[in-house]
Every structure is written in C-alpha cells, then in structure tokens.
Amino acid sequence: MSETDSLHRFVFERSRVRGELVRLDAAWQAVLERHTYPAAVKQPLGEALVSVLLLTATLKLEGSLILQAQGEGPIRTLVAQATHEGTVRGLARWEGEIEAGDLQALFGKGQLVLTINAKNRDRYQGIVPLEGAGIGAALEGYFASSEQLPSRFWLAVSDKRAAGLMLQRLPGPTDDEDDWNRTVMLADTVQPRELLQQSTPDLLRRLFHEESLRLFEPEPVAFRCGCSRTRVADNLRALGRDEVDDIIAQQGLIEVTCEFCNRGYRFDAVDARSLFTGVVNATTPPAQH
C-alpha cells in the first residue's frame, strides 16, 4: 500500500463538483491499539474517523469538527474528532455481544450529532436521526436535510486501513444537475478493495478517466489526542472544591484516564489544593498505565 495517512483534494474543472479521498493507516492503528474493539464496532468507528476528516477538510476555518453517534442499542456512543491541522482521534462504547448490521441494528433508535468548534465563531451543532446502512448514509441524509448541499460518501474499513471518498456539489447554478448525476454514477462503481489498496491517481483515473480533473498535493493526517494535564485540571475545577476534596478524602488522590488515548493523570492532595489556590503544574508527569 502507498500514500499512507494522507488526504487528497480534487476538483472537476468543468463542473461544480469537488472531491476528497483519505486513507488512514498508522492513525487507524493508533485508535485500535487503545481499546479492543469487536469487528462490528470497528466498521462504524473507522467510517466515522474517515468521514470527520473528509468533512473537516471542506471547512475553511481553524478549529475542530466532532461527529457523534449515540443510541440505545449495543453501541451506546461513538465519537470521532478531527481538526483543521489534519489530526484525528476517536472512540466507541458498547455493551454485550454485537453482530454486524445497519445503524439501526448497531445503535437502535439514535441520533447523529455534528459539532463545529471554530476559532472566533459561535459553536455550531446539527442533529439528525441516525439512519441508514452506515455512517456515510447517515451523513448523506444530514446534508440533504440540514445543509441542502448534495454530498456522497464511499467508505471502506479493514483491520489495517480505513479509507473514504467524498463528492460534494458546490453551491451555484442548478443547471449542472447532469454533471453531478454523472459524477456520482461513475463514483458508484468504486469497490471497497480499490479504496483500501489502489493509489489515488490510479483510482481517480479509473473512475473519472473521461472527466477533466485537477488533483492537488496530498496533505498528511495523523492520530493525535488533545488531552493535557491543564485541561484535566480545568474539568476538576468545574466539579467544585467540595467534590474534589471529598474524592481526595475517600481515595487519597484523583486519577483520570483519557478515553481517547489511555493517558493517565494523577492529582494528589497537594495538586488538588493548587487547583483552587494557584496554577496547576502542567509539567507534572502523567500517571503511567
């Protein structure tokens, strides 16, 4: 396999359509190393990680986008977050034995939430029912109902790689309906193994060889968690001094583990007092697990 952990943007020169293709390798492995996920959980988790990167790359802003799927079924919560810098992280929580199926089977009655946290902008959140065969189908429904921006997703996940292709029709004149339909029809011929194995130039040539297409230089993507001792300290302050003191009195210390990366943070009685009397020591080494 080539072009590991990368995102490729491309545009169609003669129509108002843009596209992106992303492959996750080391980043996908980094997510899988943090928790032992059943196969039925890996599929939607990989789809979500790929999708959130594809979506973040379309936003011209500094910040992050969070995709969250939650329901009452075997998979309770799935979260994927990507930033404008090309970093991604994600996790899922589930209960009991899980068999592969559509979103209804995996999540039960649920919802898909997209949250945009952008610098110097108000927080934006969109919510739609969690419906469809997979995360891609749910996102297509979101864009059709909430954004009125036709978008299509083709996603593939294996134990070694997660990959995805997105096409999006750009705002503008509506007289290019045939162009959009033709482009989608061509992309519909893509096979999961091609997304996972074929090089980007070869794949785009195979799908769109009769189209005039401009492919930009690839951009790197990587797993990175945004947790820090300072952020954990802020969360503890939000609990209030009385509750923090109660935990210290009962347990002797506070241990917090980031669910995204399994990094642990330890606060003893002295650290706990400093939360409310001074600045927390951000250089204190985290707990080891």
PDB file of C-alpha atoms in Angstrom:
ATOM      1  CA  MET A   1       0.000   0.000   0.000  1.00  0.00           C
ATOM      2  CA  SER A   2       1.122   3.547  -0.748  1.00  0.00           C
ATOM      3  CA  GLU A   3       0.061   7.064   0.187  1.00  0.00           C
ATOM      4  CA  THR A   4      -0.354   6.200   3.844  1.00  0.00           C
ATOM      5  CA  ASP A   5      -2.145   8.570   6.234  1.00  0.00           C
ATOM      6  CA  SER A   6      -2.981  11.196   3.660  1.00  0.00           C
ATOM      7  CA  LEU A   7      -5.826  13.292   2.325  1.00  0.00           C
ATOM      8  CA  HIS A   8      -6.174  14.220  -1.344  1.00  0.00           C
ATOM      9  CA  ARG A   9      -8.366  17.032  -2.616  1.00  0.00           C
ATOM     10  CA  PHE A  10      -9.513  17.264  -6.231  1.00  0.00           C
ATOM     11  CA  VAL A  11     -11.934  19.299  -8.325  1.00  0.00           C
ATOM     12  CA  PHE A  12     -13.676  18.734 -11.625  1.00  0.00           C
ATOM     13  CA  GLU A  13     -12.669  21.517 -13.981  1.00  0.00           C
ATOM     14  CA  ARG A  14     -15.913  21.605 -15.995  1.00  0.00           C
ATOM     15  CA  SER A  15     -18.480  21.159 -13.268  1.00  0.00           C
ATOM     16  CA  ARG A  16     -19.248  22.469  -9.791  1.00  0.00           C
ATOM     17  CA  VAL A  17     -18.116  19.311  -8.012  1.00  0.00           C
ATOM     18  CA  ARG A  18     -15.262  18.799  -5.589  1.00  0.00           C
ATOM     19  CA  GLY A  19     -13.934  15.638  -4.031  1.00  0.00           C
ATOM     20  CA  GLU A  20     -11.623  14.265  -1.384  1.00  0.00           C
ATOM     21  CA  LEU A  21     -10.061  10.910  -0.703  1.00  0.00           C
ATOM     22  CA  VAL A  22      -8.476   9.959   2.614  1.00  0.00           C
ATOM     23  CA  ARG A  23      -6.538   6.918   3.821  1.00  0.00           C
ATOM     24  CA  LEU A  24      -5.756   6.162   7.475  1.00  0.00           C
ATOM     25  CA  ASP A  25      -3.045   3.647   8.323  1.00  0.00           C
ATOM     26  CA  ALA A  26      -0.898   4.435  11.384  1.00  0.00           C
ATOM     27  CA  ALA A  27      -3.656   6.745  12.629  1.00  0.00           C
ATOM     28  CA  TRP A  28      -6.202   3.923  12.379  1.00  0.00           C
ATOM     29  CA  GLN A  29      -3.855   1.518  14.139  1.00  0.00           C
ATOM     30  CA  ALA A  30      -3.292   4.072  16.912  1.00  0.00           C
ATOM     31  CA  VAL A  31      -7.039   4.179  17.573  1.00  0.00           C
ATOM     32  CA  LEU A  32      -7.344   0.379  17.558  1.00  0.00           C
ATOM     33  CA  GLU A  33      -4.398  -0.006  19.953  1.00  0.00           C
ATOM     34  CA  ARG A  34      -6.185   1.971  22.675  1.00  0.00           C
ATOM     35  CA  HIS A  35      -9.141  -0.411  23.007  1.00  0.00           C
ATOM     36  CA  THR A  36     -10.051  -3.926  21.881  1.00  0.00           C
ATOM     37  CA  TYR A  37     -12.987  -3.312  19.572  1.00  0.00           C
ATOM     38  CA  PRO A  38     -15.240  -6.060  18.176  1.00  0.00           C
ATOM     39  CA  ALA A  39     -15.383  -6.220  14.373  1.00  0.00           C
ATOM     40  CA  ALA A  40     -18.930  -4.842  14.358  1.00  0.00           C
ATOM     41  CA  VAL A  41     -17.706  -1.757  16.250  1.00  0.00           C
ATOM     42  CA  LYS A  42     -14.565  -1.263  14.147  1.00  0.00           C
ATOM     43  CA  GLN A  43     -16.623  -0.758  10.996  1.00  0.00           C
ATOM     44  CA  PRO A  44     -18.643   2.306  12.057  1.00  0.00           C
ATOM     45  CA  LEU A  45     -15.704   3.683  14.058  1.00  0.00           C
ATOM     46  CA  GLY A  46     -13.408   3.557  11.028  1.00  0.00           C
ATOM     47  CA  GLU A  47     -16.138   5.080   8.872  1.00  0.00           C
ATOM     48  CA  ALA A  48     -16.609   7.909  11.369  1.00  0.00           C
ATOM     49  CA  LEU A  49     -12.883   8.712  11.567  1.00  0.00           C
ATOM     50  CA  VAL A  50     -12.574   8.862   7.797  1.00  0.00           C
ATOM     51  CA  SER A  51     -15.774  10.885   7.443  1.00  0.00           C
ATOM     52  CA  VAL A  52     -14.859  13.509  10.030  1.00  0.00           C
ATOM     53  CA  LEU A  53     -11.540  14.131   8.277  1.00  0.00           C
ATOM     54  CA  LEU A  54     -13.279  14.461   4.922  1.00  0.00           C
ATOM     55  CA  LEU A  55     -15.742  16.944   6.388  1.00  0.00           C
ATOM     56  CA  THR A  56     -13.167  18.988   8.289  1.00  0.00           C
ATOM     57  CA  ALA A  57     -11.155  19.400   5.105  1.00  0.00           C
ATOM     58  CA  THR A  58     -14.132  21.166   3.480  1.00  0.00           C
ATOM     59  CA  LEU A  59     -14.327  23.790   6.234  1.00  0.00           C
ATOM     60  CA  LYS A  60     -12.256  26.925   5.804  1.00  0.00           C
ATOM     61  CA  LEU A  61     -11.750  27.628   9.488  1.00  0.00           C
ATOM     62  CA  GLU A  62      -9.455  26.982  12.425  1.00  0.00           C
ATOM     63  CA  GLY A  63     -10.903  24.529  14.865  1.00  0.00           C
ATOM     64  CA  SER A  64     -12.358  21.060  15.086  1.00  0.00           C
ATOM     65  CA  LEU A  65     -15.342  19.039  13.976  1.00  0.00           C
ATOM     66  CA  ILE A  66     -16.860  16.343  16.180  1.00  0.00           C
ATOM     67  CA  LEU A  67     -19.062  13.575  14.828  1.00  0.00           C
ATOM     68  CA  GLN A  68     -21.037  11.739  17.492  1.00  0.00           C
ATOM     69  CA  ALA A  69     -23.443   8.838  17.022  1.00  0.00           C
ATOM     70  CA  GLN A  70     -25.421   7.767  20.057  1.00  0.00           C
ATOM     71  CA  GLY A  71     -28.339   5.454  20.643  1.00  0.00           C
ATOM     72  CA  GLU A  72     -29.986   2.861  22.835  1.00  0.00           C
ATOM     73  CA  GLY A  73     -28.606  -0.217  21.057  1.00  0.00           C
ATOM     74  CA  PRO A  74     -25.456  -2.316  21.578  1.00  0.00           C
ATOM     75  CA  ILE A  75     -23.227   0.638  20.600  1.00  0.00           C
ATOM     76  CA  ARG A  76     -24.083   3.409  23.029  1.00  0.00           C
ATOM     77  CA  THR A  77     -21.745   6.133  21.832  1.00  0.00           C
ATOM     78  CA  LEU A  78     -19.285   6.655  19.013  1.00  0.00           C
ATOM     79  CA  VAL A  79     -17.182   9.814  18.784  1.00  0.00           C
ATOM     80  CA  ALA A  80     -14.713  10.979  16.127  1.00  0.00           C
ATOM     81  CA  GLN A  81     -12.952  14.334  16.146  1.00  0.00           C
ATOM     82  CA  ALA A  82     -10.730  15.965  13.520  1.00  0.00           C
ATOM     83  CA  THR A  83      -9.007  19.346  13.367  1.00  0.00           C
ATOM     84  CA  HIS A  84      -8.051  21.726  10.578  1.00  0.00           C
ATOM     85  CA  GLU A  85      -4.447  20.576  11.123  1.00  0.00           C
ATOM     86  CA  GLY A  86      -5.286  17.064   9.905  1.00  0.00           C
ATOM     87  CA  THR A  87      -5.306  15.346  13.295  1.00  0.00           C
ATOM     88  CA  VAL A  88      -7.936  12.808  14.288  1.00  0.00           C
ATOM     89  CA  ARG A  89      -8.994  10.768  17.311  1.00  0.00           C
ATOM     90  CA  GLY A  90     -11.989   8.611  18.165  1.00  0.00           C
ATOM     91  CA  LEU A  91     -13.561   6.003  20.436  1.00  0.00           C
ATOM     92  CA  ALA A  92     -16.684   3.901  20.865  1.00  0.00           C
ATOM     93  CA  ARG A  93     -18.525   2.475  23.862  1.00  0.00           C
ATOM     94  CA  TRP A  94     -20.622  -0.668  23.574  1.00  0.00           C
ATOM     95  CA  GLU A  95     -22.308  -3.342  25.656  1.00  0.00           C
ATOM     96  CA  GLY A  96     -22.575  -7.107  25.232  1.00  0.00           C
ATOM     97  CA  GLU A  97     -22.149  -9.151  22.078  1.00  0.00           C
ATOM     98  CA  ILE A  98     -22.507  -7.265  18.816  1.00  0.00           C
ATOM     99  CA  GLU A  99     -23.222  -8.589  15.355  1.00  0.00           C
ATOM    100  CA  ALA A 100     -22.664  -6.642  12.152  1.00  0.00           C
ATOM    101  CA  GLY A 101     -25.670  -4.777  10.806  1.00  0.00           C
ATOM    102  CA  ASP A 102     -27.019  -1.407   9.750  1.00  0.00           C
ATOM    103  CA  LEU A 103     -27.098   1.612  12.028  1.00  0.00           C
ATOM    104  CA  GLN A 104     -30.498   0.648  13.424  1.00  0.00           C
ATOM    105  CA  ALA A 105     -29.174  -2.762  14.464  1.00  0.00           C
ATOM    106  CA  LEU A 106     -25.981  -1.330  15.972  1.00  0.00           C
ATOM    107  CA  PHE A 107     -27.295   1.789  17.674  1.00  0.00           C
ATOM    108  CA  GLY A 108     -31.029   1.227  17.937  1.00  0.00           C
ATOM    109  CA  LYS A 109     -33.011   4.452  17.906  1.00  0.00           C
ATOM    110  CA  GLY A 110     -30.358   7.141  17.881  1.00  0.00           C
ATOM    111  CA  GLN A 111     -29.096  10.411  16.523  1.00  0.00           C
ATOM    112  CA  LEU A 112     -26.125  11.772  14.641  1.00  0.00           C
ATOM    113  CA  VAL A 113     -24.654  14.994  16.006  1.00  0.00           C
ATOM    114  CA  LEU A 114     -22.161  17.202  14.161  1.00  0.00           C
ATOM    115  CA  THR A 115     -20.468  19.905  16.222  1.00  0.00           C
ATOM    116  CA  ILE A 116     -18.149  22.584  14.836  1.00  0.00           C
ATOM    117  CA  ASN A 117     -15.872  24.417  17.268  1.00  0.00           C
ATOM    118  CA  ALA A 118     -14.186  27.182  15.315  1.00  0.00           C
ATOM    119  CA  LYS A 119     -11.884  29.981  16.383  1.00  0.00           C
ATOM    120  CA  ASN A 120     -13.677  33.332  16.628  1.00  0.00           C
ATOM    121  CA  ARG A 121     -17.033  31.796  15.700  1.00  0.00           C
ATOM    122  CA  ASP A 122     -20.058  30.620  17.611  1.00  0.00           C
ATOM    123  CA  ARG A 123     -20.305  26.900  18.244  1.00  0.00           C
ATOM    124  CA  TYR A 124     -22.483  25.157  15.660  1.00  0.00           C
ATOM    125  CA  GLN A 125     -24.359  21.897  16.158  1.00  0.00           C
ATOM    126  CA  GLY A 126     -26.557  19.908  13.786  1.00  0.00           C
ATOM    127  CA  ILE A 127     -28.623  16.860  14.793  1.00  0.00           C
ATOM    128  CA  VAL A 128     -30.403  14.317  12.578  1.00  0.00           C
ATOM    129  CA  PRO A 129     -31.801  10.802  13.141  1.00  0.00           C
ATOM    130  CA  LEU A 130     -29.213   8.034  12.937  1.00  0.00           C
ATOM    131  CA  GLU A 131     -30.484   6.108   9.920  1.00  0.00           C
ATOM    132  CA  GLY A 132     -29.047   4.155   7.004  1.00  0.00           C
ATOM    133  CA  ALA A 133     -26.736   1.296   6.205  1.00  0.00           C
ATOM    134  CA  GLY A 134     -23.671   3.046   7.640  1.00  0.00           C
ATOM    135  CA  ILE A 135     -22.150   6.356   8.737  1.00  0.00           C
ATOM    136  CA  GLY A 136     -21.844   7.521   5.128  1.00  0.00           C
ATOM    137  CA  ALA A 137     -25.572   7.082   4.517  1.00  0.00           C
ATOM    138  CA  ALA A 138     -26.411   8.955   7.732  1.00  0.00           C
ATOM    139  CA  LEU A 139     -24.186  11.854   6.678  1.00  0.00           C
ATOM    140  CA  GLU A 140     -25.772  11.969   3.237  1.00  0.00           C
ATOM    141  CA  GLY A 141     -29.125  12.309   4.964  1.00  0.00           C
ATOM    142  CA  TYR A 142     -27.734  15.070   7.158  1.00  0.00           C
ATOM    143  CA  PHE A 143     -26.505  17.123   4.202  1.00  0.00           C
ATOM    144  CA  ALA A 144     -29.724  16.580   2.279  1.00  0.00           C
ATOM    145  CA  SER A 145     -31.953  17.723   5.149  1.00  0.00           C
ATOM    146  CA  SER A 146     -29.819  20.221   7.078  1.00  0.00           C
ATOM    147  CA  GLU A 147     -27.411  21.760   4.606  1.00  0.00           C
ATOM    148  CA  GLN A 148     -29.156  21.308   1.259  1.00  0.00           C
ATOM    149  CA  LEU A 149     -25.684  20.528  -0.072  1.00  0.00           C
ATOM    150  CA  PRO A 150     -25.680  17.270  -2.063  1.00  0.00           C
ATOM    151  CA  SER A 151     -22.843  15.082  -0.739  1.00  0.00           C
ATOM    152  CA  ARG A 152     -21.991  11.428  -1.259  1.00  0.00           C
ATOM    153  CA  PHE A 153     -19.660   9.129   0.697  1.00  0.00           C
ATOM    154  CA  TRP A 154     -17.996   5.814  -0.163  1.00  0.00           C
ATOM    155  CA  LEU A 155     -16.241   4.275   2.859  1.00  0.00           C
ATOM    156  CA  ALA A 156     -14.208   1.113   3.465  1.00  0.00           C
ATOM    157  CA  VAL A 157     -12.629  -0.336   6.610  1.00  0.00           C
ATOM    158  CA  SER A 158     -10.235  -3.213   7.242  1.00  0.00           C
ATOM    159  CA  ASP A 159      -8.061  -4.178  10.191  1.00  0.00           C
ATOM    160  CA  LYS A 160      -5.137  -2.333   8.618  1.00  0.00           C
ATOM    161  CA  ARG A 161      -6.679   0.676   6.880  1.00  0.00           C
ATOM    162  CA  ALA A 162      -9.733   2.910   6.816  1.00  0.00           C
ATOM    163  CA  ALA A 163     -10.438   4.872   3.650  1.00  0.00           C
ATOM    164  CA  GLY A 164     -13.102   7.056   2.139  1.00  0.00           C
ATOM    165  CA  LEU A 165     -14.120   9.046  -0.921  1.00  0.00           C
ATOM    166  CA  MET A 166     -16.430  12.044  -0.789  1.00  0.00           C
ATOM    167  CA  LEU A 167     -18.019  14.061  -3.587  1.00  0.00           C
ATOM    168  CA  GLN A 168     -19.785  17.325  -2.912  1.00  0.00           C
ATOM    169  CA  ARG A 169     -21.721  19.569  -5.218  1.00  0.00           C
ATOM    170  CA  LEU A 170     -20.664  23.184  -4.811  1.00  0.00           C
ATOM    171  CA  PRO A 171     -23.234  25.948  -4.359  1.00  0.00           C
ATOM    172  CA  GLY A 172     -24.099  27.775  -7.543  1.00  0.00           C
ATOM    173  CA  PRO A 173     -26.225  27.495 -10.680  1.00  0.00           C
ATOM    174  CA  THR A 174     -28.500  24.463 -10.760  1.00  0.00           C
ATOM    175  CA  ASP A 175     -28.119  23.797 -14.475  1.00  0.00           C
ATOM    176  CA  ASP A 176     -25.316  21.286 -13.858  1.00  0.00           C
ATOM    177  CA  GLU A 177     -27.622  18.552 -12.493  1.00  0.00           C
ATOM    178  CA  ASP A 178     -26.494  16.175 -15.232  1.00  0.00           C
ATOM    179  CA  ASP A 179     -22.838  16.794 -14.323  1.00  0.00           C
ATOM    180  CA  TRP A 180     -23.494  15.903 -10.678  1.00  0.00           C
ATOM    181  CA  ASN A 181     -25.520  12.818 -11.518  1.00  0.00           C
ATOM    182  CA  ARG A 182     -22.901  11.582 -13.969  1.00  0.00           C
ATOM    183  CA  THR A 183     -20.061  12.084 -11.490  1.00  0.00           C
ATOM    184  CA  VAL A 184     -21.937  10.204  -8.760  1.00  0.00           C
ATOM    185  CA  MET A 185     -22.815   7.387 -11.161  1.00  0.00           C
ATOM    186  CA  LEU A 186     -19.137   6.958 -12.019  1.00  0.00           C
ATOM    187  CA  ALA A 187     -18.096   7.010  -8.355  1.00  0.00           C
ATOM    188  CA  ASP A 188     -20.753   4.405  -7.540  1.00  0.00           C
ATOM    189  CA  THR A 189     -18.640   1.845  -9.397  1.00  0.00           C
ATOM    190  CA  VAL A 190     -15.844   2.039  -6.805  1.00  0.00           C
ATOM    191  CA  GLN A 191     -15.159  -1.150  -4.856  1.00  0.00           C
ATOM    192  CA  PRO A 192     -14.061  -1.267  -1.179  1.00  0.00           C
ATOM    193  CA  ARG A 193     -10.806  -3.035  -2.113  1.00  0.00           C
ATOM    194  CA  GLU A 194      -9.994  -0.188  -4.515  1.00  0.00           C
ATOM    195  CA  LEU A 195     -10.454   2.399  -1.772  1.00  0.00           C
ATOM    196  CA  LEU A 196      -8.213   0.380   0.507  1.00  0.00           C
ATOM    197  CA  GLN A 197      -5.496  -0.642  -1.944  1.00  0.00           C
ATOM    198  CA  GLN A 198      -5.344   1.376  -5.159  1.00  0.00           C
ATOM    199  CA  SER A 199      -3.242   4.540  -5.405  1.00  0.00           C
ATOM    200  CA  THR A 200      -5.163   7.798  -5.565  1.00  0.00           C
ATOM    201  CA  PRO A 201      -4.092   8.758  -9.128  1.00  0.00           C
ATOM    202  CA  ASP A 202      -4.894   5.274 -10.423  1.00  0.00           C
ATOM    203  CA  LEU A 203      -8.246   5.147  -8.657  1.00  0.00           C
ATOM    204  CA  LEU A 204      -9.345   8.577  -9.870  1.00  0.00           C
ATOM    205  CA  ARG A 205      -8.190   7.743 -13.372  1.00  0.00           C
ATOM    206  CA  ARG A 206     -10.202   4.527 -13.299  1.00  0.00           C
ATOM    207  CA  LEU A 207     -13.341   6.233 -12.033  1.00  0.00           C
ATOM    208  CA  PHE A 208     -13.210   9.514 -13.938  1.00  0.00           C
ATOM    209  CA  HIS A 209     -10.977   8.930 -16.961  1.00  0.00           C
ATOM    210  CA  GLU A 210     -13.314  10.906 -19.238  1.00  0.00           C
ATOM    211  CA  GLU A 211     -13.541  13.882 -16.882  1.00  0.00           C
ATOM    212  CA  SER A 212     -11.239  16.876 -16.609  1.00  0.00           C
ATOM    213  CA  LEU A 213      -9.944  16.599 -13.048  1.00  0.00           C
ATOM    214  CA  ARG A 214      -7.323  18.539 -11.078  1.00  0.00           C
ATOM    215  CA  LEU A 215      -5.652  16.677  -8.198  1.00  0.00           C
ATOM    216  CA  PHE A 216      -3.873  18.704  -5.504  1.00  0.00           C
ATOM    217  CA  GLU A 217      -0.849  17.715  -3.454  1.00  0.00           C
ATOM    218  CA  PRO A 218      -1.660  15.269  -0.626  1.00  0.00           C
ATOM    219  CA  GLU A 219      -1.920  16.515   2.945  1.00  0.00           C
ATOM    220  CA  PRO A 220      -0.715  14.412   5.896  1.00  0.00           C
ATOM    221  CA  VAL A 221      -3.144  13.225   8.565  1.00  0.00           C
ATOM    222  CA  ALA A 222      -2.299  11.706  11.943  1.00  0.00           C
ATOM    223  CA  PHE A 223      -3.719  10.452  15.217  1.00  0.00           C
ATOM    224  CA  ARG A 224      -3.288  12.989  17.978  1.00  0.00           C
ATOM    225  CA  CYS A 225      -5.134  13.412  21.248  1.00  0.00           C
ATOM    226  CA  GLY A 226      -5.802  16.873  22.600  1.00  0.00           C
ATOM    227  CA  CYS A 227      -5.821  15.897  26.263  1.00  0.00           C
ATOM    228  CA  SER A 228      -3.442  17.592  28.706  1.00  0.00           C
ATOM    229  CA  ARG A 229      -2.944  17.976  32.450  1.00  0.00           C
ATOM    230  CA  THR A 230      -4.166  21.564  32.201  1.00  0.00           C
ATOM    231  CA  ARG A 231      -7.431  20.501  30.556  1.00  0.00           C
ATOM    232  CA  VAL A 232      -7.997  17.795  33.138  1.00  0.00           C
ATOM    233  CA  ALA A 233      -7.366  20.377  35.865  1.00  0.00           C
ATOM    234  CA  ASP A 234      -9.975  22.681  34.310  1.00  0.00           C
ATOM    235  CA  ASN A 235     -12.506  19.840  34.384  1.00  0.00           C
ATOM    236  CA  LEU A 236     -11.747  19.135  38.042  1.00  0.00           C
ATOM    237  CA  ARG A 237     -12.214  22.812  38.903  1.00  0.00           C
ATOM    238  CA  ALA A 238     -15.598  22.633  37.213  1.00  0.00           C
ATOM    239  CA  LEU A 239     -16.590  19.904  39.700  1.00  0.00           C
ATOM    240  CA  GLY A 240     -16.066  22.345  42.559  1.00  0.00           C
ATOM    241  CA  ARG A 241     -13.777  22.341  45.558  1.00  0.00           C
ATOM    242  CA  ASP A 242     -16.110  20.395  47.857  1.00  0.00           C
ATOM    243  CA  GLU A 243     -16.441  17.452  45.466  1.00  0.00           C
ATOM    244  CA  VAL A 244     -12.713  17.373  44.736  1.00  0.00           C
ATOM    245  CA  ASP A 245     -11.940  17.450  48.466  1.00  0.00           C
ATOM    246  CA  ASP A 246     -14.410  14.593  49.053  1.00  0.00           C
ATOM    247  CA  ILE A 247     -12.668  12.425  46.441  1.00  0.00           C
ATOM    248  CA  ILE A 248      -9.255  13.142  47.955  1.00  0.00           C
ATOM    249  CA  ALA A 249     -10.582  12.320  51.442  1.00  0.00           C
ATOM    250  CA  GLN A 250     -12.013   8.996  50.268  1.00  0.00           C
ATOM    251  CA  GLN A 251      -9.333   7.861  47.816  1.00  0.00           C
ATOM    252  CA  GLY A 252      -6.208   9.827  48.719  1.00  0.00           C
ATOM    253  CA  LEU A 253      -5.746  11.002  45.130  1.00  0.00           C
ATOM    254  CA  ILE A 254      -7.598  11.558  41.885  1.00  0.00           C
ATOM    255  CA  GLU A 255      -6.731   9.527  38.808  1.00  0.00           C
ATOM    256  CA  VAL A 256      -8.181  10.466  35.426  1.00  0.00           C
ATOM    257  CA  THR A 257      -7.630   8.450  32.256  1.00  0.00           C
ATOM    258  CA  CYS A 258      -8.295   9.902  28.812  1.00  0.00           C
ATOM    259  CA  GLU A 259     -10.588   7.513  26.956  1.00  0.00           C
ATOM    260  CA  PHE A 260      -9.188   8.558  23.583  1.00  0.00           C
ATOM    261  CA  CYS A 261      -5.525   7.767  24.227  1.00  0.00           C
ATOM    262  CA  ASN A 262      -5.452   5.935  27.601  1.00  0.00           C
ATOM    263  CA  ARG A 263      -3.082   8.530  29.036  1.00  0.00           C
ATOM    264  CA  GLY A 264      -3.462   8.837  32.811  1.00  0.00           C
ATOM    265  CA  TYR A 265      -3.279  11.947  35.005  1.00  0.00           C
ATOM    266  CA  ARG A 266      -2.797  11.825  38.783  1.00  0.00           C
ATOM    267  CA  PHE A 267      -3.615  14.563  41.282  1.00  0.00           C
ATOM    268  CA  ASP A 268      -2.637  14.120  44.945  1.00  0.00           C
ATOM    269  CA  ALA A 269      -3.827  16.270  47.862  1.00  0.00           C
ATOM    270  CA  VAL A 270      -1.259  18.992  47.140  1.00  0.00           C
ATOM    271  CA  ASP A 271      -2.222  19.089  43.469  1.00  0.00           C
ATOM    272  CA  ALA A 272      -5.905  19.238  44.396  1.00  0.00           C
ATOM    273  CA  ARG A 273      -5.364  22.248  46.676  1.00  0.00           C
ATOM    274  CA  SER A 274      -3.430  24.041  43.959  1.00  0.00           C
ATOM    275  CA  LEU A 275      -6.434  23.749  41.632  1.00  0.00           C
ATOM    276  CA  PHE A 276      -8.253  26.358  43.696  1.00  0.00           C
ATOM    277  CA  THR A 277      -5.359  28.375  45.132  1.00  0.00           C
ATOM    278  CA  GLY A 278      -2.958  28.700  42.234  1.00  0.00           C
ATOM    279  CA  VAL A 279      -1.951  27.462  38.810  1.00  0.00           C
ATOM    280  CA  VAL A 280      -1.802  23.731  38.275  1.00  0.00           C
ATOM    281  CA  ASN A 281       1.637  22.330  37.448  1.00  0.00           C
ATOM    282  CA  ALA A 282       1.285  21.437  33.767  1.00  0.00           C
ATOM    283  CA  THR A 283       4.695  19.799  33.725  1.00  0.00           C
ATOM    284  CA  THR A 284       3.884  17.134  36.296  1.00  0.00           C
ATOM    285  CA  PRO A 285       4.280  13.798  34.527  1.00  0.00           C
ATOM    286  CA  PRO A 286       1.066  11.850  33.887  1.00  0.00           C
ATOM    287  CA  ALA A 287       0.320   8.590  35.600  1.00  0.00           C
ATOM    288  CA  GLN A 288       1.634   5.567  33.773  1.00  0.00           C
ATOM    289  CA  HIS A 289      -0.656   2.700  32.778  1.00  0.00           C
TER     290      HIS A 289
END
